[in-house]
Short mmCIF file of C-alpha atoms (C1' of nucleotides) and ligand atoms in Angstrom, two decimals:
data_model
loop_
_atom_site.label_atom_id
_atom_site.label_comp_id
_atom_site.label_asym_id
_atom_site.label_seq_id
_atom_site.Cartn_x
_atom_site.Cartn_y
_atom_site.Cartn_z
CA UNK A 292 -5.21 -20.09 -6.82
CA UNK A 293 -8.87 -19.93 -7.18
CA UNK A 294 -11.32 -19.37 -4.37
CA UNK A 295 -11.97 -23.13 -4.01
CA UNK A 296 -8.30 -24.27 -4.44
CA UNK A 297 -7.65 -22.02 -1.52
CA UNK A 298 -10.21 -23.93 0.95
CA UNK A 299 -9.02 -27.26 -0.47
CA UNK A 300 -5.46 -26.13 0.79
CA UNK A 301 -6.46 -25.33 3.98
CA UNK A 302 -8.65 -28.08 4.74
CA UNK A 303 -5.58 -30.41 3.78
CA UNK A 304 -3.53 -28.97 5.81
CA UNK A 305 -5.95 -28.61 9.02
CA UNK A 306 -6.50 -32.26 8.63
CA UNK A 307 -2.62 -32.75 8.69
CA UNK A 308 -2.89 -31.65 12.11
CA UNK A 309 -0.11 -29.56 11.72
CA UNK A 310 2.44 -32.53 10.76
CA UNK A 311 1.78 -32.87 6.99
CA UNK A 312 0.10 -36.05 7.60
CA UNK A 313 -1.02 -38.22 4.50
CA UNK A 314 -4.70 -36.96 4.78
CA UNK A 315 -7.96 -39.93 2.91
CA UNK A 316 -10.15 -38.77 0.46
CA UNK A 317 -13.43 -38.80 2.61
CA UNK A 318 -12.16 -36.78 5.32
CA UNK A 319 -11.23 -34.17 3.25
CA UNK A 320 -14.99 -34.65 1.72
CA UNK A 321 -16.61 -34.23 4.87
CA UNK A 322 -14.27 -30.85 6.15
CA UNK A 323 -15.40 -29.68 2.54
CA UNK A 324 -19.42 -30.80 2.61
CA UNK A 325 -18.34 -32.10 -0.63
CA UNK A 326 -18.57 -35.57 -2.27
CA UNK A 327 -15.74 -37.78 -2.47
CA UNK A 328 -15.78 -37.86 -6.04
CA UNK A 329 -15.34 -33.97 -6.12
CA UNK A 330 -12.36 -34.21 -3.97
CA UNK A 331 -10.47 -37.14 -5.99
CA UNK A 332 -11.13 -34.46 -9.22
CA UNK A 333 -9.23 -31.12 -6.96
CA UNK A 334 -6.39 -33.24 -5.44
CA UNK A 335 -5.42 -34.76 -8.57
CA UNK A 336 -6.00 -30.67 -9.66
CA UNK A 337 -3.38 -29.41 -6.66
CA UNK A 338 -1.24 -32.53 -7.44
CA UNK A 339 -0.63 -30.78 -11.26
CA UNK A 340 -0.45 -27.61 -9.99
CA UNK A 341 2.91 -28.63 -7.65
CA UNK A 342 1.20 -27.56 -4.05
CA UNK A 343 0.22 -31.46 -3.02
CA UNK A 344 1.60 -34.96 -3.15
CA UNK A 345 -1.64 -37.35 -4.62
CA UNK A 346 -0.94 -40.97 -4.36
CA UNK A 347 -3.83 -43.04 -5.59
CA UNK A 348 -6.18 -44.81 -3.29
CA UNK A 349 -3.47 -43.27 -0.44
CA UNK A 350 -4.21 -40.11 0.19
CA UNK A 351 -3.13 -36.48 -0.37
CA UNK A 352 -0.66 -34.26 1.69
CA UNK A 353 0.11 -30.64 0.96
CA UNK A 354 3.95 -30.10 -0.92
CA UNK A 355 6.23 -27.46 0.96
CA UNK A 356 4.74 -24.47 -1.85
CA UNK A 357 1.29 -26.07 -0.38
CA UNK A 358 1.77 -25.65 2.97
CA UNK A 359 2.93 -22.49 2.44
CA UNK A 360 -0.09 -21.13 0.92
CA UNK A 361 -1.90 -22.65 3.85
CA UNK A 362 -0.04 -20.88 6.54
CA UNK A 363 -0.45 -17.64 4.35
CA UNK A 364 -4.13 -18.52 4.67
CA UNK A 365 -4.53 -19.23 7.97
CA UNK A 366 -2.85 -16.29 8.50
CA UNK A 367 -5.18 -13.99 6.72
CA UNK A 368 -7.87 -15.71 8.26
CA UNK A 369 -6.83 -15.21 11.83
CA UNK A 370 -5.85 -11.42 10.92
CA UNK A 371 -9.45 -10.96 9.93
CA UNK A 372 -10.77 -12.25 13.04
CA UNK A 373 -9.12 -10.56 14.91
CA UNK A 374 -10.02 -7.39 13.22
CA UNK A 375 -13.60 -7.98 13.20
CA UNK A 376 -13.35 -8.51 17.21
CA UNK A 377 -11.03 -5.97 17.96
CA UNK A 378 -12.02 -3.27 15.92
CA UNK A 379 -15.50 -4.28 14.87
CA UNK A 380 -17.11 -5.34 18.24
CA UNK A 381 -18.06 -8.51 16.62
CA UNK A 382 -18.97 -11.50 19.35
CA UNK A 383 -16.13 -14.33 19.56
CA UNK A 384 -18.76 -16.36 17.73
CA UNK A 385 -19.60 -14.34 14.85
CA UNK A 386 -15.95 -14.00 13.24
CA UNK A 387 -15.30 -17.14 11.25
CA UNK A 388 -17.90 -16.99 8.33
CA UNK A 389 -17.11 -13.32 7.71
CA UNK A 390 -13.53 -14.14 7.63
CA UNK A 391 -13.95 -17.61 5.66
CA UNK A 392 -14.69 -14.87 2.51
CA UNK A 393 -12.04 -12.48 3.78
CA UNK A 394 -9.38 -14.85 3.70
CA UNK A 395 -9.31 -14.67 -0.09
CA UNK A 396 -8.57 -11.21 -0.59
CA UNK A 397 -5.41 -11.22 -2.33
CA UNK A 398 -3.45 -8.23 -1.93
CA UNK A 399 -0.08 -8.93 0.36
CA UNK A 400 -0.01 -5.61 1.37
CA UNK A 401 -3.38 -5.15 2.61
CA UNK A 402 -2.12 -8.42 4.84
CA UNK A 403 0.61 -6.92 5.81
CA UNK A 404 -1.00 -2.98 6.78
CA UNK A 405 -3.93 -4.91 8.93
CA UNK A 406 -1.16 -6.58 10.69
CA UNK A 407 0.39 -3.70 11.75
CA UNK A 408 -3.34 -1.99 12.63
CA UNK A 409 -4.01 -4.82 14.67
CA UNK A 410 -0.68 -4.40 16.68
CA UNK A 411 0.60 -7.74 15.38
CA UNK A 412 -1.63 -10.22 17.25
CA UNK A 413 -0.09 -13.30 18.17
CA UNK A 414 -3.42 -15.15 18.36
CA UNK A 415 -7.06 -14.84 16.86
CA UNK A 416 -10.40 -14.62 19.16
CA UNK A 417 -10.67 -18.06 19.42
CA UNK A 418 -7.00 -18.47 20.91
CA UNK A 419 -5.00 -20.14 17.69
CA UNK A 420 -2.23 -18.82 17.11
CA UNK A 421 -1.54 -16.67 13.84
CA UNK A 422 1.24 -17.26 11.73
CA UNK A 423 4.06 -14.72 10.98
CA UNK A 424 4.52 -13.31 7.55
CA UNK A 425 7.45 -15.59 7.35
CA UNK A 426 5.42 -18.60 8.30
CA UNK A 427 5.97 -19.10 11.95
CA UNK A 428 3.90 -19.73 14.63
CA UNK A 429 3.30 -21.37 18.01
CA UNK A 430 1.58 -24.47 18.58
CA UNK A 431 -1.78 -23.71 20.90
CA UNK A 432 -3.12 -27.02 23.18
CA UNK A 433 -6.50 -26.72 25.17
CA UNK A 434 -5.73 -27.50 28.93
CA UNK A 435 -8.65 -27.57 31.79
CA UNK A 436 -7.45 -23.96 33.66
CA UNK A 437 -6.69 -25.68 36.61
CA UNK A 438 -3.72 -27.64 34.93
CA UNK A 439 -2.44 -24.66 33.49
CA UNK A 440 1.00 -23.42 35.20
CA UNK A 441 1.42 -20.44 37.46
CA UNK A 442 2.23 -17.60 34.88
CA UNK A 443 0.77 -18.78 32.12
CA UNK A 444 -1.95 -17.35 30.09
CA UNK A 445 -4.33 -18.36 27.29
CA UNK A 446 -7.29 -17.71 26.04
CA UNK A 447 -11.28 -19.17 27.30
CA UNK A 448 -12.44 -21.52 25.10
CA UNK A 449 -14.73 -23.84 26.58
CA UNK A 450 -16.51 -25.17 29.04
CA UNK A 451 -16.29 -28.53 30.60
CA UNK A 452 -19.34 -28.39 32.75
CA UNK A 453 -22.29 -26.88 31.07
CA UNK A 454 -25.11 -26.86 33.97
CA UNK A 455 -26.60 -23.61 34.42
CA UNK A 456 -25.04 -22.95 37.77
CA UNK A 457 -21.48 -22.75 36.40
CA UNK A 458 -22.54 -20.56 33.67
CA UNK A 459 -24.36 -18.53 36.14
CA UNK A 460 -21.28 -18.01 37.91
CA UNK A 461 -18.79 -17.19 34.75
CA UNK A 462 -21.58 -14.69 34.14
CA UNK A 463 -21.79 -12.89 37.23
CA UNK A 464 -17.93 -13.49 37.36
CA UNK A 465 -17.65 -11.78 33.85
CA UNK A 466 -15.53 -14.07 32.59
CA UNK A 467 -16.43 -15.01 28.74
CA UNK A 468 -15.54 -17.38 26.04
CA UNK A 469 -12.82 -15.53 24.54
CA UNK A 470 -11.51 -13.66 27.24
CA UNK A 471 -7.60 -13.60 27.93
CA UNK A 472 -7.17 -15.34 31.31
CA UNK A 473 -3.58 -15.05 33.17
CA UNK A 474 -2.95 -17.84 35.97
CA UNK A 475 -1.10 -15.11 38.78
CA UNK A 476 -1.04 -17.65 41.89
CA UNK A 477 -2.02 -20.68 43.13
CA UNK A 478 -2.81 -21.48 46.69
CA UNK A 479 -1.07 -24.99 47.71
CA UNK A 480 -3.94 -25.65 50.29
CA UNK A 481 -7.06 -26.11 48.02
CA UNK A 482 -5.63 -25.78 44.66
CA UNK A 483 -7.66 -22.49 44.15
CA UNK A 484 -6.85 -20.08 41.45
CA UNK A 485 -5.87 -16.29 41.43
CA UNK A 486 -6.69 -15.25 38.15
CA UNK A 487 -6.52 -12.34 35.92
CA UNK A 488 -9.72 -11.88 33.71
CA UNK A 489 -9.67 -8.43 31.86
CA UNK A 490 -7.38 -6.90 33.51
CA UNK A 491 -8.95 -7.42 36.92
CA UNK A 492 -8.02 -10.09 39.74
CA UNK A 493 -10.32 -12.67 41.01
CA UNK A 494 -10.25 -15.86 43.53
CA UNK A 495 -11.64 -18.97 41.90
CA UNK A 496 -11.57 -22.38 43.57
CA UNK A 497 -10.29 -25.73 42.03
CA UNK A 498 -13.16 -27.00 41.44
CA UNK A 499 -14.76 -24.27 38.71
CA UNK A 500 -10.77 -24.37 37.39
CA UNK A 501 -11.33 -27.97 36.44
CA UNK A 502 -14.28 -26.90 34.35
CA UNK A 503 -12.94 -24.10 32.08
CA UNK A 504 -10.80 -24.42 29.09
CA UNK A 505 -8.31 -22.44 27.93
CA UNK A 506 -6.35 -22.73 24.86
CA UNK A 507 -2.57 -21.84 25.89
CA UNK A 508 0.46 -21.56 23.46
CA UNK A 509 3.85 -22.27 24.22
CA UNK B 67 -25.65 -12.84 -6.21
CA UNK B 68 -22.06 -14.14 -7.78
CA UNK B 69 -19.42 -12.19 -7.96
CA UNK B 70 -19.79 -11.81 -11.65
CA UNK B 71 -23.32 -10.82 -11.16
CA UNK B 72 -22.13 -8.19 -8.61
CA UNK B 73 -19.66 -6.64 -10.92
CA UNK B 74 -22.21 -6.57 -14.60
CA UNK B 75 -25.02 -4.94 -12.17
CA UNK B 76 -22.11 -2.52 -11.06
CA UNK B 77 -21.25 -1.89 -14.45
CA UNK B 78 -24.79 -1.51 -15.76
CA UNK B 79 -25.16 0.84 -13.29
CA UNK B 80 -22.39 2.85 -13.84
CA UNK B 81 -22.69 3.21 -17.29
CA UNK B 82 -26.30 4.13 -16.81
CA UNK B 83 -24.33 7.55 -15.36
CA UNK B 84 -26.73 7.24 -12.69
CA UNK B 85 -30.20 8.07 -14.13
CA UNK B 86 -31.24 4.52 -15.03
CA UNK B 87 -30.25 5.05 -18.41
CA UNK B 88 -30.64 2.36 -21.08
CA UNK B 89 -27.20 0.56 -21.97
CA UNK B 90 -25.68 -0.91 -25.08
CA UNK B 91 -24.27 -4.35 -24.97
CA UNK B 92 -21.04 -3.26 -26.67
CA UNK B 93 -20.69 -0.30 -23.73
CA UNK B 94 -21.20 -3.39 -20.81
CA UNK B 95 -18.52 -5.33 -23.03
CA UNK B 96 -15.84 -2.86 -23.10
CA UNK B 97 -16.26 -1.99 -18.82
CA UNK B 98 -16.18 -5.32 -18.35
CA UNK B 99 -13.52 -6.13 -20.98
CA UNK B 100 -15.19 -9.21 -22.14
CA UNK B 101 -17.44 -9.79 -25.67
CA UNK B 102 -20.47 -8.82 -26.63
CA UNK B 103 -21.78 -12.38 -26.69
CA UNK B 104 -20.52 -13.28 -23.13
CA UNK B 105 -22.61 -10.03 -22.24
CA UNK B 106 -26.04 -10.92 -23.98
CA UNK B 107 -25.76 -14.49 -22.17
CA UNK B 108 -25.04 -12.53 -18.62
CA UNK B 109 -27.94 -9.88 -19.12
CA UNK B 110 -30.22 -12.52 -19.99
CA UNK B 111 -29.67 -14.18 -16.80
CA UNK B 112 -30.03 -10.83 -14.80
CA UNK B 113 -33.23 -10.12 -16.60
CA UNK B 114 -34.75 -13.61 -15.67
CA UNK B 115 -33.03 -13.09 -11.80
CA UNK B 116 -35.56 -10.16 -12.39
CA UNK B 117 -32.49 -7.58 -11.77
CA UNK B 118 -32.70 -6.06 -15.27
CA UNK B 119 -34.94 -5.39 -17.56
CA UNK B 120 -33.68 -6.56 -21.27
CA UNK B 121 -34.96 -6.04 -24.92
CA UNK B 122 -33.42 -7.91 -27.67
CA UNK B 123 -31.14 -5.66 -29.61
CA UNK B 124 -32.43 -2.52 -27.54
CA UNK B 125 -29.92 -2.83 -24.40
CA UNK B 126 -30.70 -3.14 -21.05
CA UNK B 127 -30.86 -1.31 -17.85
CA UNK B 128 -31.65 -2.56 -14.11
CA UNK B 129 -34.65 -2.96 -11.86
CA UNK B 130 -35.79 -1.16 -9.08
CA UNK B 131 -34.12 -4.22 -7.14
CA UNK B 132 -30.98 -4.12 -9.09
CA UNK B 133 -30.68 -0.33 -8.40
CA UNK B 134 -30.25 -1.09 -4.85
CA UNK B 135 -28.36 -3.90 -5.56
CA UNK B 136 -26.08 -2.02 -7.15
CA UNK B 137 -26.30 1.09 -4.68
CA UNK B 138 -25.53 -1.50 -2.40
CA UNK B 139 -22.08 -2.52 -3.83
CA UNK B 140 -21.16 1.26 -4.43
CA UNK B 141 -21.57 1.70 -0.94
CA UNK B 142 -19.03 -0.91 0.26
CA UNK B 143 -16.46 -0.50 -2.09
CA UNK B 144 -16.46 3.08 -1.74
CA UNK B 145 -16.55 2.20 2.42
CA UNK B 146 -13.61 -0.37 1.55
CA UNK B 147 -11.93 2.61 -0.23
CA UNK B 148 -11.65 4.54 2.86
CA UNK B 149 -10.83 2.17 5.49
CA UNK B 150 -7.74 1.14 3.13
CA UNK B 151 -6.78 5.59 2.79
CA UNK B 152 -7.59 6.39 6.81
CA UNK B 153 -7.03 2.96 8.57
CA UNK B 154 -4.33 1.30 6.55
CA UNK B 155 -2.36 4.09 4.64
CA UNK B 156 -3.12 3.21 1.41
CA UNK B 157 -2.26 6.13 -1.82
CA UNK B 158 -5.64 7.30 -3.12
CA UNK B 159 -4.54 5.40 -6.29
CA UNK B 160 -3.92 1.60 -4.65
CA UNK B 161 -7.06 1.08 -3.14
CA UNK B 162 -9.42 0.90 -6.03
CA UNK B 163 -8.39 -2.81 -7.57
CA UNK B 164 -8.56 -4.24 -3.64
CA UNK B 165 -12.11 -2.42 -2.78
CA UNK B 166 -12.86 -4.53 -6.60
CA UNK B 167 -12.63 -7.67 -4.15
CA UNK B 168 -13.74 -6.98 -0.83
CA UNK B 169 -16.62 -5.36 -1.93
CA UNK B 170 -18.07 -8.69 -2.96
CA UNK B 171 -18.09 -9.56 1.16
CA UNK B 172 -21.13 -11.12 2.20
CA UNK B 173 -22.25 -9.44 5.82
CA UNK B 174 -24.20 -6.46 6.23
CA UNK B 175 -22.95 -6.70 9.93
CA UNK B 176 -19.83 -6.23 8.66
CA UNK B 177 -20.85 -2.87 6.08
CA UNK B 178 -22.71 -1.53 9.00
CA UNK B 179 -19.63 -1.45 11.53
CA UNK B 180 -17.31 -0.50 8.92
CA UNK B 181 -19.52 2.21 8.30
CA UNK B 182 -19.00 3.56 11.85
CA UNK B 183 -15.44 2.51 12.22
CA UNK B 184 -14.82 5.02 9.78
CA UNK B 185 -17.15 7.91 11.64
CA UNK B 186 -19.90 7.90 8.52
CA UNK B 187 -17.49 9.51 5.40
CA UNK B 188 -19.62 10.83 2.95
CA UNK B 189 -17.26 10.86 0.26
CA UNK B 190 -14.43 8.00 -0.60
CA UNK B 191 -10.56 9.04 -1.19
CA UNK B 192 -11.69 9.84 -4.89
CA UNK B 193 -14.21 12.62 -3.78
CA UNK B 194 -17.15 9.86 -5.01
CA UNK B 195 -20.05 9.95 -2.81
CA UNK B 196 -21.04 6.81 -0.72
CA UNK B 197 -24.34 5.96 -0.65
CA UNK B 198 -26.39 5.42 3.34
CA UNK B 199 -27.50 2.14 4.35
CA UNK B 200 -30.93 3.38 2.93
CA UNK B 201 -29.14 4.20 -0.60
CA UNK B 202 -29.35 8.01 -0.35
CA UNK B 203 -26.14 10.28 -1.59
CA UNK B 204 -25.38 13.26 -3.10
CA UNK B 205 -24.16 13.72 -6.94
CA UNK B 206 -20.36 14.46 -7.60
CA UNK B 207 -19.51 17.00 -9.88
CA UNK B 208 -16.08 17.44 -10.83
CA UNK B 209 -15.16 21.16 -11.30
CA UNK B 210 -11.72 23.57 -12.24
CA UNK B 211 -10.87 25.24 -8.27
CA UNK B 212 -11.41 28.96 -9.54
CA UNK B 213 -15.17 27.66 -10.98
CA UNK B 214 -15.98 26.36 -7.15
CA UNK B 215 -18.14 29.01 -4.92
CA UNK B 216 -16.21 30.32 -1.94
CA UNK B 217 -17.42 27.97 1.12
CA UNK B 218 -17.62 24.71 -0.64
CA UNK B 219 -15.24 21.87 -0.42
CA UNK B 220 -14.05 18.93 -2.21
CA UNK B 221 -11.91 16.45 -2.68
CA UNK B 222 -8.68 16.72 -4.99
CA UNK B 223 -9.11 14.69 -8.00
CA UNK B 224 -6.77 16.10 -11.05
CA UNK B 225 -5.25 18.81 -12.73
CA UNK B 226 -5.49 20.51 -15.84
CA UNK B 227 -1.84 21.58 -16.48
CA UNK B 228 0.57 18.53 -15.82
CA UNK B 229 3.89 20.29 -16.26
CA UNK B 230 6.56 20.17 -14.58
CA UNK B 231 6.70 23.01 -12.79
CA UNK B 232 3.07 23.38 -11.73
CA UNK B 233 3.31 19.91 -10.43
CA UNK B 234 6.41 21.24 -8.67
CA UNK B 235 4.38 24.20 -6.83
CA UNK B 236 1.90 21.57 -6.02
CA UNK B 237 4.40 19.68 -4.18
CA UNK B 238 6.13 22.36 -2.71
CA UNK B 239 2.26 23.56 -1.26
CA UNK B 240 2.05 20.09 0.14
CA UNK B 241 -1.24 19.77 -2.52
CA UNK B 242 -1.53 16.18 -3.35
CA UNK B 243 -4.73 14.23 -5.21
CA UNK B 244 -7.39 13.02 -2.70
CA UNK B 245 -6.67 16.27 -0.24
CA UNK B 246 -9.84 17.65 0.89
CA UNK B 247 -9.85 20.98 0.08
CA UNK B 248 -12.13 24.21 1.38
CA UNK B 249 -12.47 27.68 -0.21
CA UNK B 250 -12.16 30.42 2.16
CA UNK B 251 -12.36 33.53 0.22
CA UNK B 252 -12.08 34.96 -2.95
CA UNK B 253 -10.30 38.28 -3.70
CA UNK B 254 -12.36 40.17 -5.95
CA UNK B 255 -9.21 42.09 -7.78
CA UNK B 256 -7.34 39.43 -9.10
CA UNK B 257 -9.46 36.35 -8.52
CA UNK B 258 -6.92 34.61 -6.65
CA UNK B 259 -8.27 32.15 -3.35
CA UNK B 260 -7.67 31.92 0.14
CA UNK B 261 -7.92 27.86 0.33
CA UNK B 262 -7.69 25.34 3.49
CA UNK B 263 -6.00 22.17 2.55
CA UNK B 264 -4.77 19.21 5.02
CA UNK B 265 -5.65 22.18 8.18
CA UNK B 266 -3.51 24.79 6.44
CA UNK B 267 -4.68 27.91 5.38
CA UNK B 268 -2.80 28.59 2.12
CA UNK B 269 -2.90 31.78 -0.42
CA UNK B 270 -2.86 30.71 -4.49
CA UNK B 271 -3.38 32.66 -7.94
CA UNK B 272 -6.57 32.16 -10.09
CA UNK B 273 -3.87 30.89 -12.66
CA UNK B 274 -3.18 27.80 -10.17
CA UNK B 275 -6.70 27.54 -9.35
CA UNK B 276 -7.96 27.10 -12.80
CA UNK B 277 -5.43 24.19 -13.18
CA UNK B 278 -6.37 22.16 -10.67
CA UNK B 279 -9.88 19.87 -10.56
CA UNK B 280 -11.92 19.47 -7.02
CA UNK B 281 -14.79 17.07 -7.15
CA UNK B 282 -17.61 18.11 -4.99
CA UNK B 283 -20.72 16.98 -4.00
CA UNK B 284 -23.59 19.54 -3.37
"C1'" DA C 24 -7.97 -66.62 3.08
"C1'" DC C 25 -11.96 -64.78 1.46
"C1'" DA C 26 -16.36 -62.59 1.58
"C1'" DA C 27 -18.44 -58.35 3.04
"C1'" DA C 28 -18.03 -53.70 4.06
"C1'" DT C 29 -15.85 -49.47 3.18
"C1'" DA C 30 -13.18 -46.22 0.59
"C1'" DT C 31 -11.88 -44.42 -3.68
"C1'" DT C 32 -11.93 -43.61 -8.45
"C1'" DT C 33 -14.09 -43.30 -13.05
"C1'" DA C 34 -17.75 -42.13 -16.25
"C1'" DG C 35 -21.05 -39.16 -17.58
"C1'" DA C 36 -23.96 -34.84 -16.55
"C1'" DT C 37 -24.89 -30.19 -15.03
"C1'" DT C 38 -24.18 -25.17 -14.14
"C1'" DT C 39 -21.61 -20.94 -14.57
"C1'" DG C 40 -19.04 -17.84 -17.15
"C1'" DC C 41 -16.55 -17.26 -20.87
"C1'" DC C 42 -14.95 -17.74 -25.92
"C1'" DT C 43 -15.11 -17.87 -31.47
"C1'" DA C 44 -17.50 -17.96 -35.62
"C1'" DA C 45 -21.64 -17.43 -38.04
"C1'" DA C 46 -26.23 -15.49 -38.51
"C1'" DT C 47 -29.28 -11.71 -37.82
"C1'" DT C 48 -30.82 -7.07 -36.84
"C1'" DT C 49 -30.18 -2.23 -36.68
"C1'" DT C 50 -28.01 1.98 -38.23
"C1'" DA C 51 -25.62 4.85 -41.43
"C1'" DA C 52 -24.36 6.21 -46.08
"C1'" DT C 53 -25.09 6.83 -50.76
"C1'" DA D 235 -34.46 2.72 -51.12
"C1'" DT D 236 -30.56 -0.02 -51.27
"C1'" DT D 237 -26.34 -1.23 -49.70
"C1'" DA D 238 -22.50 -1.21 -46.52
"C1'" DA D 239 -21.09 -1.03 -41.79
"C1'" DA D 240 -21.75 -1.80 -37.08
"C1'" DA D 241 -24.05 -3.92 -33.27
"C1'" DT D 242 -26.18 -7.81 -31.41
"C1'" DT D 243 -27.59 -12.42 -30.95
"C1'" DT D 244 -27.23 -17.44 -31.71
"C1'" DA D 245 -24.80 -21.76 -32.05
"C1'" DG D 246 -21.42 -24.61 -30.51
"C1'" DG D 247 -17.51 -25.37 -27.36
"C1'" DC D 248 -14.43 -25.15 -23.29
"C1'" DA D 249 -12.77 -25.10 -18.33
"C1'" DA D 250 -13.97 -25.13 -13.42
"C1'" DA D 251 -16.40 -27.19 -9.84
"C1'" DT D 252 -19.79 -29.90 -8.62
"C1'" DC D 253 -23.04 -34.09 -8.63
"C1'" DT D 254 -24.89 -39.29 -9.17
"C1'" DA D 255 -24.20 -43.89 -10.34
"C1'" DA D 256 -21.20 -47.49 -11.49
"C1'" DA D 257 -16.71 -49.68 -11.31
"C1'" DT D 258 -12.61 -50.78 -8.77
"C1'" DA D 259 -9.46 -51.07 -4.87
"C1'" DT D 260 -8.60 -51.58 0.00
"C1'" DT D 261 -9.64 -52.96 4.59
"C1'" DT D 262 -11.98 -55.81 7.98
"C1'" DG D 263 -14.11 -59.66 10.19
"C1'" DT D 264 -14.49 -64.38 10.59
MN1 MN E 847 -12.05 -19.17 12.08
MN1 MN E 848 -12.66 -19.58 2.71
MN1 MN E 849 -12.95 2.55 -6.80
MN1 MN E 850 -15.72 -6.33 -8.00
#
DNA sequence: ACAAATATTTAGATTTGCCTAAATTTTAAT
DNA sequence: ATTAAAATTTAGGCAAATCTAAATATTTGT
């Protein structure tokens, strides 16, 4: 597969949402800041090549070989992220352009040998989940921290409330957008949170909960 | 820069055996296995992109800007060459086709950290010197063990005798290509060299030292 | 049901990088 | 100094990936 069949696959199958859902011709334009046009040209491409399903004026969805590929690129993209956070120092935000290119590196065992290096990472910086070399993975879902169960934990993605006095208080709180956050307790009286935020323990009430999100998998 | 650009500037620069040599289209042809013609069209280009300077029929050689164009790419791959040797356990002779690809990564961020990831090498897993982020390095020259003053090191990179059993003692002295290797002393009577390879401090005969070729850089 | 709006495909061009075959220039040999 | 050989360039074409403009199909609103 060539460097632009590659992001074709994976832009399919993000846009299948997981389910191989029958994905339209301009949304796979937009994902690709391509033309229409363009895209009817590479789907009828992958459709040849065996890794999607093209039904005219219907829509494209990715073949089994297809959405294999995909989850082998997601994978190496998620891999890389990781890398470039964990052993890089690169900022949560930084990661995904670098690893857009990295992605395409074809060499299994270079996949394979950063895997190990990494430790075998279960998710990437931004809290997806990475794929196994076999293909498996688990399904991530954002959830406002204050629905999240006792004893789960996920990673910080977002914020709900963006005023400067809530991020005034993650900052001095030193909790960041990307940091691993554990849910340890949870007082019945005012639905305030004991939380773990690297590796140290802090008292948060409900109401700054409700305002941070954290991307959990099951 | 494309990719193809990268890898002709590479090659000009190779073959240009450092000193900015002028080089024959047939010479870019063969290093890049394609044809002459395909060549003329791609030198062109680089000489317009104002990378190379070209004379009909007289060959071509690169710019000021190319040279550090090209320094540039030396400088990751060979960086590339020694993550995949110290970080992910590559053989000395696996990681030149990958460093091919990933030296065509867009993000000096990225050369920069992967630069001190590795603690600043000076040489990659071939005893080749890597250029600084400024584009200063040291010349390689590739010389028999017994030829090599006592005090300098270098880097493992052939031998002269491939027989059986020399390749056996080799072995059997846990002396492998891409071993860093430091002369200790030289006995005077019968030439033979007190060597440090891989920590060890090993004794060998002139005979086995004039079989076997270190690379160093001075 | 049918016109209008939207989505999609087709037709025709462009750029990049490569190829083959033919023409031209340079170099080497007599 | 010619001629033969080798190197290089030019001409013409092809495949990939993109674009614009025009044609066609589908969906929506009344
Ligand atoms: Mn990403
Ligand atoms: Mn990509
Ligand atoms: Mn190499
Ligand atoms: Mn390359």
């Amino acid at each position: 597969m060539t460097l632009s069949e590659e992001d074709y696959i994976k832009a399919i199958y993000h846009l299948g949402k997981g389910e191989n859902s029958m994905v339209s011709t301009n949304e796979v334009a937009e994902q690709m800041r391509t033309k229409p046009s363009s895209v009817t040209d590479m789907i009828k491409k992958l459709s040849e090549k065996g890794v999607a399903n093209y039904r005219k004026y219907k829509g494209v969805c990715l073949t089994e070989h297809g959405q294999k590929l995909a989850l082998t690129l997601v994978r190496k993209h998620r891999l890389w992220e990781v890398f470039l956070v964990d052993k890089l120092n690169f900022a949560w935000d930084e990661v995904h352009e670098v690893a857009e290119q990295l992605e395409h590196i074809k060499s299994e065992k270079l996949t394979d040998r950063l895997d190990k290096l990494l430790g075998y990472p279960e998710v990437d910086p931004h809290g997806d989940p990475i794929p196994s070399k076999t293909g498996e993975f688990k399904k991530a879902v954002k959830k406002l921290l204050n629905e999240v169960p006792v004893g789960a934990s996920g990673t910080c993605v977002g914020v709900k409330d963006s005023s400067a006095p809530f991020l005034k208080f993650l900052d001095k709180n030193k909790i960041a957008l990307g940091d691993a956050i554990t849910v340890l307790e949870k007082e019945e009286f005012d639905g305030s949170l004991h939380i773990e935020v690297k590796g140290k323990s802090i008292h948060i009430s409900n109401q700054i909960a409700a305002n941070l999100y954290l991307k959990i998998t099951e």
